[in-house]
XYZ file of C-alpha atoms in Angstrom:
779
model
C 15.597 22.106 -61.821
C 12.595 21.385 -63.985
C 10.184 23.969 -65.330
C 6.561 23.006 -65.873
C 5.554 22.814 -69.506
C 2.790 25.321 -70.367
C -0.631 23.765 -70.759
C -2.365 23.812 -74.124
C -5.050 26.463 -74.329
C -8.368 25.132 -73.043
C -11.630 27.057 -73.117
C -14.006 25.365 -70.699
C -17.470 26.921 -70.399
C -18.135 28.490 -66.974
C -20.285 26.391 -64.641
C -22.074 27.354 -61.434
C -22.038 24.121 -59.410
C -19.825 21.598 -61.203
C -16.161 22.048 -60.343
C -16.824 23.666 -56.975
C -15.537 22.071 -53.741
C -19.047 21.912 -52.274
C -19.902 19.967 -49.143
C -20.876 16.442 -50.099
C -24.447 15.338 -49.532
C -23.245 12.479 -47.271
C -20.757 14.594 -45.317
C -22.885 15.401 -42.283
C -23.890 11.803 -41.574
C -20.327 10.563 -41.886
C -18.722 13.276 -39.789
C -21.292 12.970 -36.966
C -21.393 9.181 -36.984
C -25.088 9.166 -37.849
C -24.662 7.289 -41.131
C -25.788 3.678 -40.787
C -23.435 1.138 -42.354
C -24.325 -2.473 -43.109
C -22.894 -3.794 -39.858
C -24.996 -1.339 -37.852
C -28.359 -2.873 -38.830
C -30.305 -5.033 -36.412
C -33.794 -6.534 -36.581
C -36.167 -8.148 -34.080
C -35.847 -11.932 -33.728
C -32.501 -11.772 -35.564
C -30.059 -14.670 -35.783
C -26.282 -14.357 -35.929
C -24.258 -16.210 -38.543
C -20.734 -17.563 -38.807
C -18.851 -19.415 -41.531
C -16.847 -22.602 -40.956
C -13.767 -22.538 -43.196
C -11.044 -24.894 -44.327
C -7.718 -24.815 -42.551
C -6.133 -26.709 -45.459
C -4.997 -25.273 -48.787
C -5.439 -28.474 -50.794
C -7.261 -31.468 -49.378
C -10.109 -33.907 -49.765
C -12.843 -33.753 -47.146
C -12.980 -37.314 -45.804
C -15.577 -36.658 -43.113
C -17.703 -33.728 -42.038
C -19.851 -34.042 -38.917
C -22.021 -31.102 -37.868
C -24.306 -33.055 -35.505
C -22.837 -31.625 -32.306
C -23.112 -28.097 -33.688
C -26.750 -28.662 -34.652
C -27.514 -29.995 -31.185
C -26.021 -26.996 -29.398
C -28.536 -24.861 -27.528
C -29.393 -21.726 -29.483
C -28.277 -23.074 -32.868
C -31.140 -22.778 -35.332
C -29.497 -23.860 -38.566
C -26.305 -25.480 -39.837
C -25.915 -25.791 -43.601
C -23.421 -27.860 -45.577
C -23.005 -28.676 -49.262
C -25.447 -31.581 -48.760
C -28.163 -28.979 -48.111
C -27.285 -26.985 -51.219
C -27.329 -29.208 -54.298
C -25.613 -27.546 -57.264
C -25.149 -24.218 -55.414
C -22.285 -22.579 -57.270
C -21.115 -19.047 -57.886
C -20.027 -18.064 -61.364
C -16.558 -16.594 -60.893
C -15.884 -15.738 -64.533
C -17.873 -14.264 -67.410
C -17.388 -16.866 -70.148
C -18.338 -16.096 -73.706
C -17.251 -12.453 -73.548
C -13.497 -12.644 -73.160
C -12.741 -15.266 -75.741
C -11.698 -17.523 -72.857
C -13.405 -20.878 -72.508
C -15.337 -21.783 -69.376
C -13.013 -23.858 -67.184
C -14.405 -27.132 -65.886
C -14.829 -26.854 -62.130
C -13.828 -23.193 -62.117
C -17.126 -22.034 -60.647
C -16.652 -21.743 -56.901
C -18.972 -23.936 -54.830
C -20.902 -21.910 -52.282
C -19.840 -24.544 -49.746
C -17.100 -27.080 -50.428
C -18.402 -30.635 -50.691
C -15.543 -33.065 -51.201
C -12.512 -30.908 -52.001
C -11.002 -27.683 -50.694
C -8.659 -25.662 -52.898
C -7.531 -22.861 -50.577
C -7.229 -22.230 -46.866
C -10.339 -20.311 -45.879
C -12.721 -21.963 -48.343
C -16.265 -22.082 -46.849
C -17.473 -25.525 -45.745
C -20.484 -24.872 -43.479
C -22.784 -22.070 -42.303
C -24.175 -21.614 -38.811
C -27.037 -19.419 -37.580
C -27.724 -19.116 -33.856
C -29.623 -16.953 -31.401
C -26.447 -15.209 -30.252
C -23.045 -14.552 -31.757
C -21.393 -16.456 -28.923
C -23.505 -19.544 -29.647
C -22.647 -19.349 -33.350
C -18.937 -19.130 -32.548
C -19.207 -22.074 -30.142
C -20.986 -24.099 -32.837
C -17.994 -23.660 -35.162
C -15.792 -25.270 -32.516
C -18.072 -28.336 -32.433
C -17.910 -29.033 -36.180
C -15.701 -32.031 -36.870
C -13.835 -32.419 -40.150
C -11.202 -34.854 -41.343
C -8.992 -33.980 -44.305
C -6.909 -36.052 -46.648
C -4.115 -33.709 -47.703
C -3.621 -33.465 -51.459
C -0.557 -32.156 -53.267
C -0.848 -28.419 -53.687
C 0.877 -25.905 -55.908
C 1.761 -22.459 -54.613
C 4.037 -20.918 -57.217
C 2.514 -19.909 -60.577
C 5.744 -20.743 -62.398
C 5.757 -24.231 -60.881
C 2.042 -24.596 -61.592
C 2.701 -24.318 -65.340
C 5.216 -27.162 -65.400
C 4.264 -30.663 -66.594
C 3.293 -32.895 -63.698
C 2.325 -30.041 -61.383
C -0.732 -30.670 -59.186
C -3.833 -29.488 -61.047
C -6.106 -27.121 -59.139
C -8.959 -27.822 -61.559
C -8.963 -29.676 -64.855
C -7.506 -29.811 -67.405
C -4.528 -27.675 -66.343
C -3.663 -24.594 -64.314
C -3.843 -22.034 -67.108
C -6.697 -19.646 -66.323
C -6.197 -17.191 -69.198
C -3.707 -16.102 -71.838
C -3.444 -12.878 -73.811
C -1.017 -11.861 -76.520
C -0.092 -8.719 -78.431
C 1.858 -8.800 -81.672
C 2.692 -5.481 -83.299
C 5.283 -4.594 -85.915
C 8.561 -6.510 -86.354
C 10.098 -7.131 -82.948
C 13.266 -8.812 -84.183
C 13.961 -5.970 -86.600
C 13.368 -3.494 -83.792
C 15.919 -5.194 -81.560
C 18.366 -5.390 -84.450
C 18.524 -1.599 -84.815
C 18.710 -0.950 -81.045
C 21.859 0.544 -79.559
C 21.129 -1.001 -76.173
C 18.887 -3.803 -74.887
C 17.741 -3.497 -71.282
C 16.164 -6.460 -69.491
C 14.689 -6.624 -65.996
C 12.220 -8.726 -64.042
C 9.933 -7.181 -61.431
C 7.698 -8.806 -58.819
C 4.698 -7.530 -56.864
C 2.992 -9.394 -53.985
C -0.448 -10.364 -52.724
C -2.110 -7.276 -51.226
C -5.230 -6.993 -49.062
C -7.852 -4.294 -49.562
C -7.829 -3.528 -45.809
C -10.929 -1.370 -46.007
C -12.221 0.216 -42.811
C -15.521 -1.680 -43.024
C -15.292 -5.480 -43.131
C -17.908 -7.419 -45.079
C -21.313 -7.224 -43.389
C -25.027 -7.562 -43.980
C -28.492 -8.549 -42.802
C -31.067 -10.638 -44.693
C -34.716 -11.457 -44.095
C -37.686 -12.964 -45.942
C -40.708 -10.684 -46.192
C -44.396 -11.536 -46.521
C -44.098 -11.810 -50.300
C -41.442 -14.474 -50.058
C -38.757 -12.059 -51.233
C -35.303 -12.498 -49.712
C -34.115 -9.008 -48.798
C -30.383 -8.481 -48.325
C -29.037 -5.243 -46.865
C -25.316 -5.409 -47.508
C -22.144 -3.473 -48.260
C -21.463 -4.263 -51.914
C -20.069 -2.680 -55.039
C -22.533 -4.590 -57.252
C -26.268 -4.708 -56.515
C -26.733 -6.649 -59.776
C -25.357 -9.701 -57.947
C -29.000 -10.428 -57.108
C -29.124 -12.521 -60.288
C -26.181 -14.748 -59.334
C -27.491 -15.045 -55.781
C -30.936 -16.101 -57.052
C -29.348 -18.734 -59.286
C -27.283 -20.163 -56.438
C -30.143 -20.074 -53.907
C -32.601 -21.559 -56.397
C -35.218 -18.806 -56.561
C -36.408 -16.510 -59.380
C -34.444 -13.297 -59.891
C -37.368 -11.238 -58.602
C -37.244 -13.011 -55.246
C -33.865 -11.506 -54.352
C -33.824 -7.847 -53.318
C -30.388 -6.341 -52.646
C -30.345 -3.059 -50.758
C -26.883 -1.574 -50.736
C -25.580 0.729 -48.046
C -22.948 3.414 -48.074
C -19.609 1.622 -48.013
C -16.693 2.123 -45.705
C -14.346 1.335 -48.575
C -14.359 -1.289 -51.285
C -11.345 -0.936 -53.607
C -12.608 -3.936 -55.607
C -12.822 -6.297 -52.625
C -16.624 -5.969 -52.508
C -17.012 -6.393 -56.259
C -17.356 -10.165 -55.936
C -20.088 -11.769 -53.840
C -19.046 -11.931 -50.179
C -21.554 -12.365 -47.318
C -24.728 -11.876 -49.339
C -25.011 -15.470 -50.588
C -24.580 -16.880 -47.068
C -27.174 -14.474 -45.698
C -29.666 -15.367 -48.415
C -29.302 -19.092 -47.801
C -29.655 -18.830 -44.043
C -32.631 -16.486 -44.260
C -34.315 -18.838 -46.724
C -33.784 -21.880 -44.506
C -34.634 -20.284 -41.143
C -37.310 -17.786 -42.306
C -35.824 -15.367 -39.775
C -33.623 -12.298 -40.101
C -29.914 -13.198 -40.133
C -26.868 -10.997 -39.572
C -23.316 -11.792 -40.636
C -20.335 -9.525 -40.003
C -16.787 -10.656 -40.697
C -14.082 -9.997 -38.157
C -10.956 -8.350 -39.527
C -9.142 -11.668 -39.400
C -11.925 -13.433 -41.291
C -12.025 -10.643 -43.848
C -8.314 -10.994 -44.564
C -8.688 -14.753 -44.846
C -11.899 -14.841 -46.872
C -11.905 -12.157 -49.521
C -9.882 -11.809 -52.704
C -6.419 -10.284 -52.951
C -4.568 -8.117 -55.473
C -2.786 -10.363 -57.956
C 0.915 -11.029 -57.509
C 2.674 -10.571 -60.853
C 6.051 -11.514 -62.273
C 6.796 -9.110 -65.140
C 9.827 -9.180 -67.406
C 10.691 -6.306 -69.743
C 13.228 -6.624 -72.555
C 13.500 -3.272 -74.291
C 15.544 -2.152 -77.260
C 16.434 1.545 -77.348
C 18.429 4.029 -79.403
C 21.029 6.234 -77.734
C 18.516 9.079 -77.482
C 16.184 6.806 -75.497
C 13.702 6.068 -78.277
C 12.197 2.603 -77.888
C 12.741 0.426 -80.965
C 11.244 -2.821 -79.655
C 9.796 -4.344 -76.507
C 9.221 -7.896 -75.412
C 7.159 -8.267 -72.246
C 6.040 -11.360 -70.333
C 3.572 -11.350 -67.469
C 2.599 -14.131 -65.069
C -0.162 -13.572 -62.509
C -1.289 -15.802 -59.649
C -5.052 -16.368 -59.902
C -5.258 -18.392 -56.724
C -7.791 -21.183 -56.346
C -10.639 -19.862 -58.540
C -10.635 -17.561 -61.597
C -12.975 -14.785 -60.435
C -11.827 -11.742 -62.441
C -8.285 -12.932 -63.178
C -8.772 -13.066 -66.984
C -9.857 -9.428 -66.983
C -7.169 -8.183 -64.612
C -4.648 -9.880 -66.852
C -6.215 -8.277 -69.925
C -5.934 -4.781 -68.429
C -2.344 -5.452 -67.394
C -1.470 -6.743 -70.850
C -2.759 -3.665 -72.626
C -1.186 -1.334 -70.050
C 2.119 -3.226 -70.154
C 4.044 -0.702 -72.268
C 2.977 2.300 -70.226
C 2.019 5.584 -71.904
C 4.701 5.171 -74.563
C 4.797 4.579 -78.315
C 6.136 1.121 -79.067
C 5.909 0.236 -82.743
C 7.456 -3.230 -82.446
C 5.912 -5.145 -79.589
C 5.456 -8.674 -78.318
C 3.506 -9.297 -75.109
C 2.733 -12.729 -73.660
C 0.714 -12.871 -70.470
C -0.737 -15.765 -68.518
C -2.784 -16.135 -65.341
C -2.224 -19.351 -63.429
C -4.290 -21.240 -60.862
C -2.654 -22.157 -57.550
C -3.800 -23.243 -54.100
C -3.137 -19.760 -52.780
C -5.919 -17.332 -51.727
C -7.991 -16.393 -54.742
C -7.281 -13.068 -56.428
C -9.646 -10.681 -58.153
C -10.387 -6.967 -58.502
C -8.299 -4.387 -56.665
C -8.057 -0.669 -57.292
C -5.832 -0.352 -60.343
C -7.040 -3.686 -61.793
C -3.835 -4.895 -63.435
C -2.748 -1.459 -64.615
C -1.178 -0.822 -61.202
C 0.993 -3.938 -61.420
C 1.968 -3.069 -64.999
C 3.011 0.455 -63.960
C 5.339 -0.839 -61.250
C 7.260 -2.661 -63.975
C 7.215 -0.246 -66.917
C 8.158 2.844 -64.919
C 11.073 1.140 -63.200
C 12.156 -0.115 -66.618
C 12.100 3.445 -67.985
C 14.386 4.590 -65.160
C 16.728 1.679 -65.812
C 16.870 2.613 -69.501
C 17.777 6.194 -68.578
C 20.460 4.918 -66.210
C 21.954 2.614 -68.859
C 22.054 5.425 -71.437
C 23.206 8.115 -69.020
C 20.187 10.270 -69.878
C 17.759 12.342 -67.855
C 14.770 10.286 -66.716
C 12.243 12.749 -68.089
C 14.044 13.047 -71.411
C 13.841 9.295 -71.998
C 10.120 9.430 -71.350
C 9.625 12.594 -73.394
C 10.885 11.022 -76.625
C 8.488 8.100 -76.160
C 5.326 9.665 -74.665
C 2.046 8.950 -76.408
C 0.330 12.010 -77.844
C -3.219 12.692 -78.874
C -3.772 10.974 -82.218
C -1.187 8.250 -81.595
C -2.132 4.574 -81.492
C -1.583 2.543 -78.346
C -0.591 -1.107 -77.857
C -3.735 -2.475 -79.518
C -3.898 0.159 -82.259
C -6.562 2.228 -80.504
C -6.286 5.926 -81.317
C -5.788 8.200 -78.298
C -8.522 10.786 -78.852
C -8.543 12.745 -75.602
C -5.757 14.924 -74.204
C -2.619 12.959 -73.284
C -0.987 15.510 -70.979
C 2.003 13.397 -70.018
C 4.821 15.904 -70.236
C 2.570 18.574 -68.721
C 1.802 16.456 -65.645
C 5.361 15.139 -65.247
C 6.990 18.576 -65.363
C 4.577 19.923 -62.748
C 5.416 17.056 -60.429
C 9.168 17.505 -60.902
C 8.987 21.277 -60.493
C 7.049 20.844 -57.239
C 9.596 18.350 -55.879
C 12.347 20.901 -56.418
C 15.935 20.304 -55.341
C 16.739 17.353 -53.105
C 16.625 17.944 -49.377
C 19.855 17.830 -47.407
C 20.371 14.520 -45.566
C 20.402 14.893 -41.753
C 23.472 12.662 -41.359
C 25.927 10.498 -43.288
C 23.797 7.373 -42.889
C 20.781 8.838 -44.685
C 20.534 9.094 -48.451
C 17.968 11.245 -50.240
C 16.312 10.108 -53.441
C 13.668 11.453 -55.784
C 11.596 9.520 -58.240
C 8.582 9.993 -60.431
C 6.319 7.897 -62.580
C 4.048 8.674 -65.489
C 1.082 6.466 -66.262
C -1.969 5.901 -68.370
C -5.105 4.086 -67.293
C -8.487 3.338 -68.768
C -11.760 4.380 -67.211
C -15.035 2.670 -68.033
C -15.446 -1.028 -68.707
C -14.166 -2.949 -71.695
C -16.109 -1.734 -74.720
C -17.307 -5.169 -75.792
C -19.276 -5.550 -72.555
C -22.240 -3.587 -73.974
C -22.036 -1.478 -70.817
C -25.110 0.548 -69.843
C -26.312 2.664 -66.944
C -29.755 3.993 -66.107
C -30.869 6.952 -64.040
C -34.153 8.689 -63.235
C -34.357 12.408 -62.461
C -37.518 14.233 -61.432
C -38.506 17.739 -60.379
C -41.001 18.012 -57.534
C -43.746 20.650 -57.469
C -41.898 22.655 -54.820
C -38.840 22.956 -57.060
C -36.757 20.307 -55.335
C -35.289 17.398 -57.288
C -35.015 13.640 -56.843
C -32.496 11.243 -58.398
C -32.946 7.486 -58.516
C -29.914 5.514 -59.616
C -28.551 2.119 -58.581
C -24.975 3.388 -58.192
C -23.186 2.038 -55.084
C -21.147 4.682 -53.277
C -17.833 3.305 -52.017
C -17.073 6.453 -50.054
C -15.548 8.168 -53.087
C -18.498 10.525 -53.595
C -20.271 8.752 -56.449
C -23.751 9.856 -55.353
C -22.576 13.396 -54.642
C -21.278 13.759 -58.205
C -24.699 12.813 -59.551
C -26.289 15.446 -57.314
C -23.896 18.170 -58.498
C -24.530 17.270 -62.137
C -28.277 17.517 -61.556
C -27.888 20.800 -59.694
C -25.894 22.225 -62.607
C -28.372 21.120 -65.271
C -31.643 21.931 -63.483
C -30.541 24.928 -61.434
C -31.757 23.308 -58.219
C -29.617 24.132 -55.147
C -27.560 21.140 -54.048
C -29.185 21.052 -50.616
C -32.588 20.638 -52.285
C -31.646 17.441 -54.124
C -32.273 13.973 -52.709
C -30.799 10.807 -54.191
C -31.957 7.223 -53.758
C -29.315 4.688 -54.727
C -28.164 1.085 -54.601
C -31.431 -0.845 -54.594
C -31.824 -3.715 -57.053
C -35.619 -3.493 -57.000
C -36.384 0.211 -56.678
C -33.619 2.164 -58.392
C -32.771 1.946 -62.098
C -29.816 -0.396 -62.458
C -26.573 1.483 -62.965
C -24.011 -1.307 -63.130
C -21.003 -1.904 -60.948
C -19.023 0.670 -59.003
C -15.853 -0.655 -60.565
C -13.480 0.159 -63.419
C -13.677 3.876 -62.585
C -16.926 3.807 -64.543
C -19.660 5.404 -62.437
C -18.946 9.076 -63.164
C -18.573 8.230 -66.844
C -21.582 5.885 -67.072
C -24.085 6.974 -64.419
C -22.892 10.569 -64.634
C -23.835 10.603 -68.303
C -27.142 8.845 -67.568
C -28.040 11.467 -64.949
C -26.906 14.250 -67.262
C -29.172 12.877 -70.016
C -32.171 12.493 -67.717
C -31.737 15.944 -66.171
C -31.225 17.499 -69.611
C -34.487 15.994 -70.834
C -36.315 17.508 -67.854
C -34.521 20.807 -68.479
C -35.819 20.914 -72.055
C -39.388 20.532 -70.834
C -38.911 23.304 -68.307
C -37.336 25.733 -70.756
C -39.921 25.040 -73.463
C -42.726 25.855 -71.020
C -40.852 28.862 -69.622
C -40.344 30.241 -73.149
C -44.106 30.699 -73.426
C -44.275 32.475 -70.096
C -41.411 34.866 -70.871
C -42.140 35.052 -74.600
C -38.468 34.265 -75.230
C -36.736 31.480 -77.136
C -35.560 28.605 -74.885
C -31.909 29.327 -75.705
C -32.359 32.799 -74.194
C -33.316 31.321 -70.811
C -31.330 29.673 -68.055
C -31.846 27.780 -64.781
C -29.956 28.566 -61.573
C -30.491 29.124 -57.846
C -33.961 27.610 -57.951
C -35.187 29.964 -60.671
C -35.654 30.238 -64.403
C -34.667 33.604 -65.831
C -33.906 35.552 -68.973
C -30.146 35.531 -69.599
C -30.060 39.158 -70.691
C -32.204 40.248 -67.723
C -31.580 37.952 -64.728
C -34.031 39.937 -62.594
C -36.789 38.772 -64.909
C -37.138 35.421 -63.140
C -39.663 32.811 -62.061
C -39.221 30.343 -59.162
C -38.828 26.743 -60.275
C -41.751 25.766 -58.043
C -44.098 27.994 -60.071
C -42.696 26.686 -63.341
C -43.139 23.099 -62.144
C -46.765 23.896 -61.316
C -47.317 25.237 -64.819
C -45.847 22.091 -66.355
C -47.963 19.844 -64.152
C -51.094 21.808 -65.056
C -50.302 21.318 -68.740
C -49.620 17.593 -68.282
C -45.931 17.934 -69.153
C -43.444 15.331 -67.831
C -41.334 16.515 -64.932
C -39.233 13.360 -64.777
C -37.165 11.263 -67.138
C -35.598 7.808 -67.142
C -32.439 7.783 -69.259
C -30.258 4.952 -70.500
C -26.630 5.676 -71.349
C -24.899 3.200 -73.637
C -21.128 3.012 -73.792
C -19.468 2.582 -77.183
C -19.370 -1.034 -78.317
C -16.754 -2.950 -80.277
C -16.432 -6.593 -81.270
C -14.853 -9.288 -79.115
C -11.085 -9.472 -78.898
C -8.777 -12.155 -80.203
C -6.713 -13.542 -77.296
C -3.977 -14.468 -79.776
C -3.465 -10.817 -80.715
C -5.301 -8.033 -78.923
C -6.278 -5.387 -81.447
C -8.754 -2.550 -81.699
C -10.588 -0.216 -79.343
C -10.711 -1.983 -75.993
C -11.551 0.915 -73.663
C -13.641 4.081 -73.979
C -10.825 6.475 -72.998
C -7.776 6.980 -70.790
C -6.621 9.159 -67.896
C -3.015 10.411 -67.869
C -0.853 11.830 -65.106
C 2.238 11.549 -62.925
C 3.342 11.114 -59.334
C 6.609 12.141 -57.679
C 8.121 11.513 -54.258
C 11.204 12.306 -52.244
C 12.460 9.722 -49.771
C 15.089 9.488 -47.083
C 16.673 6.034 -46.814
C 18.529 5.134 -43.630
C 21.343 2.796 -44.659
C 21.832 1.579 -41.071
C 18.230 0.535 -40.405
C 16.826 0.144 -43.928
C 13.941 2.471 -43.056
C 12.427 4.517 -45.894
C 10.807 7.827 -44.910
C 8.588 9.779 -47.271
C 9.538 13.458 -47.291
C 7.483 14.767 -50.211
C 4.631 13.448 -52.308
C 3.271 15.250 -55.353
C 0.617 14.116 -57.821
C -0.674 15.689 -61.015
C -3.536 14.271 -63.079
C -5.657 15.515 -65.958
C -9.186 14.712 -64.776
C -10.863 16.229 -67.823
C -13.280 18.213 -65.669
C -13.551 18.079 -61.890
C -17.164 17.633 -60.792
C -16.292 18.302 -57.135
C -12.741 19.590 -56.794
C -12.475 18.696 -53.101
C -13.561 15.129 -53.837
C -11.032 14.887 -56.676
C -8.214 16.039 -54.397
C -9.402 13.532 -51.795
C -9.267 10.720 -54.333
C -5.783 11.727 -55.428
C -4.499 11.874 -51.867
C -6.209 8.637 -50.842
C -5.013 6.801 -53.933
C -1.456 7.989 -53.434
C -1.472 6.796 -49.808
C -2.664 3.360 -50.890
C -0.056 3.232 -53.645
C 2.728 4.243 -51.277
C 1.643 1.479 -48.892
C 1.861 -0.937 -51.831
C 5.431 0.173 -52.402
C 6.766 0.172 -48.852
C 4.970 -2.204 -46.537
C 1.856 -4.007 -47.742
C 2.129 -7.734 -48.410
C -0.129 -10.636 -47.579
C 2.552 -13.184 -46.842
C 1.507 -16.694 -47.850
C 3.408 -19.894 -47.030
C 2.205 -23.165 -48.577
C -1.168 -21.491 -49.118
C -1.553 -20.326 -45.507
C -1.743 -16.573 -44.809
C 1.000 -15.548 -42.355
C -0.321 -12.004 -41.864
C -3.841 -12.685 -40.540
C -4.603 -9.328 -38.913
C -3.688 -5.654 -39.058
C -1.072 -6.371 -36.402
C 0.965 -8.296 -38.991
C -0.404 -6.859 -42.223
C 0.932 -3.315 -42.211
C -0.744 -0.356 -43.887
C 0.431 3.255 -43.780
C -0.966 5.613 -41.169
C -1.071 9.393 -41.094
C 2.251 9.312 -39.235
C 3.930 7.482 -42.127
C 3.000 9.830 -44.944
C 3.224 13.485 -45.878
C 0.083 15.004 -47.354
C 0.220 14.571 -51.113
C 0.272 17.896 -52.930
C -2.348 17.475 -55.651
C -2.406 19.337 -58.967
C -5.732 18.988 -60.760
C -5.601 19.712 -64.490
C -8.716 20.009 -66.643
C -8.421 19.411 -70.378
C -12.178 19.047 -70.808
C -11.602 16.160 -73.217
C -13.028 13.244 -71.234
C -16.063 11.161 -72.174
C -17.849 11.827 -68.902
C -20.309 14.666 -68.266
C -18.839 18.115 -68.941
C -15.699 16.454 -70.341
C -14.784 14.623 -67.108
C -12.368 11.690 -66.903
C -12.164 9.046 -64.189
C -9.663 9.454 -61.335
C -10.643 6.883 -58.658
C -8.312 4.086 -59.736
C -5.763 6.149 -61.707
C -4.845 8.108 -58.573
C -3.205 4.982 -57.111
C -1.358 3.642 -60.143
C 1.797 5.824 -60.396
C 2.508 6.142 -56.671
C 4.242 2.790 -56.076
C 6.634 3.006 -59.053
C 7.461 6.596 -58.086
C 8.540 5.366 -54.642
C 10.502 2.480 -56.142
C 12.332 4.884 -58.436
C 13.066 7.252 -55.558
C 14.544 4.472 -53.422
C 16.682 3.319 -56.364
C 17.816 6.919 -56.853
C 18.847 7.127 -53.185
C 20.659 3.783 -53.097
C 22.080 3.701 -56.596
C 20.824 0.134 -56.901
C 17.435 -1.279 -57.867
C 15.295 -3.505 -55.641
C 13.177 -5.495 -58.082
C 10.360 -6.660 -55.809
C 7.746 -4.914 -53.699
C 7.353 -4.068 -50.900
C 10.606 -2.212 -50.276
C 11.048 -3.446 -46.728
C 13.987 -2.550 -44.464
C 15.343 -6.086 -44.950
C 15.448 -5.641 -48.724
C 16.942 -2.172 -48.422
C 19.742 -3.436 -46.147
C 20.407 -6.350 -48.492
C 20.690 -3.899 -51.387
C 23.057 -1.663 -49.420
C 25.270 -4.662 -48.660
C 25.136 -5.889 -52.230
C 23.356 -9.081 -51.230
C 20.526 -10.743 -53.126
C 16.983 -9.657 -52.350
C 15.026 -11.684 -49.787
C 12.240 -13.691 -51.340
C 8.670 -12.432 -50.939
C 7.305 -13.437 -47.559
C 10.760 -13.668 -45.942
C 10.948 -10.042 -44.843
């Protein structure tokens, strides 16, 4: 049995609104079905759009004939690459990563003479009805000349391999060199080496990609779309050939994103069709088209070679990583960067060598996915830690304990860990909650327990000059308004901003209105990615609200004849702290300020810390603003006759710094754990010669409520985060340790390690029989 380690003493100031599990501002609309998502919008005189896509993974387009489609009754517009000279989408951010721009690596909006993956867009259709648009796709004629393709990243690196785009298939490389690796291995008592593999994974969000676009009387192309990035209006304008101010992106509440709506999806097609037809156009992907068309989580091959002393202390580590970028780079260099830095896990490694590479193939393109490289890294490093413990005959926690990073230590790149690193505290709580193993129901079932610790950054890379803006204003009736461009993925981003404002200004939550996700009318807040919005936009809102608060308290000090520090705001009133009955409604105070010409609103800009660019040959320095730490544990029952793995218990513990809305934090932890468990047990986009073999949710399996126990969530608050009130990010970190925890539990049950995800019944049975593991995609 494990006993939870006592938490360090933390004295967090009491708060009235922040930290409470209050009903979210979007809860009523979502629970009643009244909330309008992107696919729900319709307009008069609206056309319906479809995309004609390649069926080939690598081919030259010999002939493309759209004449019959254009002649079909009801078809208003058919666009091909001939109609879009030089229309390309930038899929990388050259000049910031130290990586050079790859020739031909920008994705064409529509393929002209060459297709590089199955599903690549070739033509767009807009018709009076959806049925006519679908019929038009059937009338498009295309002839391909098949070209040699490459579908394995290891093969793609070999001399003579088909080149996806010139000059070779290497998309990005990163390296870390720290200490003396050879000397570290020389003093090791044991050297443990393992290779781990993770597959393509689909985001499988509830809401497929959708949107509506129209051109207004000013000539502005308006796009109402589900997106994680309203700032894409700039890239869209460039590709469409209009000034930036002629693209207006209006985001909607999202039915999930997980990184899949970080890249441009339907918005560019909508903009082009609206521009050419001058009519409203609607495009909604089917589930099958969504799986075929959008990015996937990167498959990785990760090898760990670790030198350790008999007590488990790591003396040296050599790690190699290979990721499959698919047909275009998109965010592969950055995912690889995150994975490289996270590669050692939350452990001190003084002698380290990491070599990572991302490789182009003719597979579906890969990009952002919740966890962003850190999730793949965790699958490898946490299984490696269990294998080290097994080799040494030591307790799994003890091996981790002697290596855990602590506050003040330096990580893989030499960055000092400044916030709380509650690794042992979170791990012991998880293990204590798991308790003793359950009794197996029969002789064919084996019970196993496993856990995983992790670390993960929140906030974007510090050399991105990241910023976020927010506007907060107090109305004359005492209500408040927030304007901020933050997209809400369903994780409660906008609600957090409302609770922060309520705390600072003393305005009841139900009297706060927020306007968000509008590229023209809300201050730009950056992407809802990298677990950055609470940190970035939360701080921007906190700054703006605090500036309004100062105005209010300065004016109130004259009314009460008290110093501002003796006053407070709460429950729609300003009052004297020592005499709360001596109060004034905020509406009256707002009137006084307005009469005196004092500002009742503020536009704030929050700037993240900035450091210089990194050297790809040796990553050093402060790469991220801060890190979240935690652990996940599970108990599984493995049926050795059927290979079925059943989750019996799931426990998660994370230090979130400060919970803004405790119910939302628990929801994120439980949702992230479910997604991570699916990653471990069943989720895989199977690809054969570049063609997806799991084209719908009938073949691509995700966990349901019947597959999972409710994750017991422990929320710890160190108050040491860089977000408002000491908050840390939890959106992505909640997923990261779940999959390796399951993998370790299955290995504990079987006594043998399965080195590739997902842990399907076929792989489990092969392990039981002592056979080799089936290759990915052969389950």
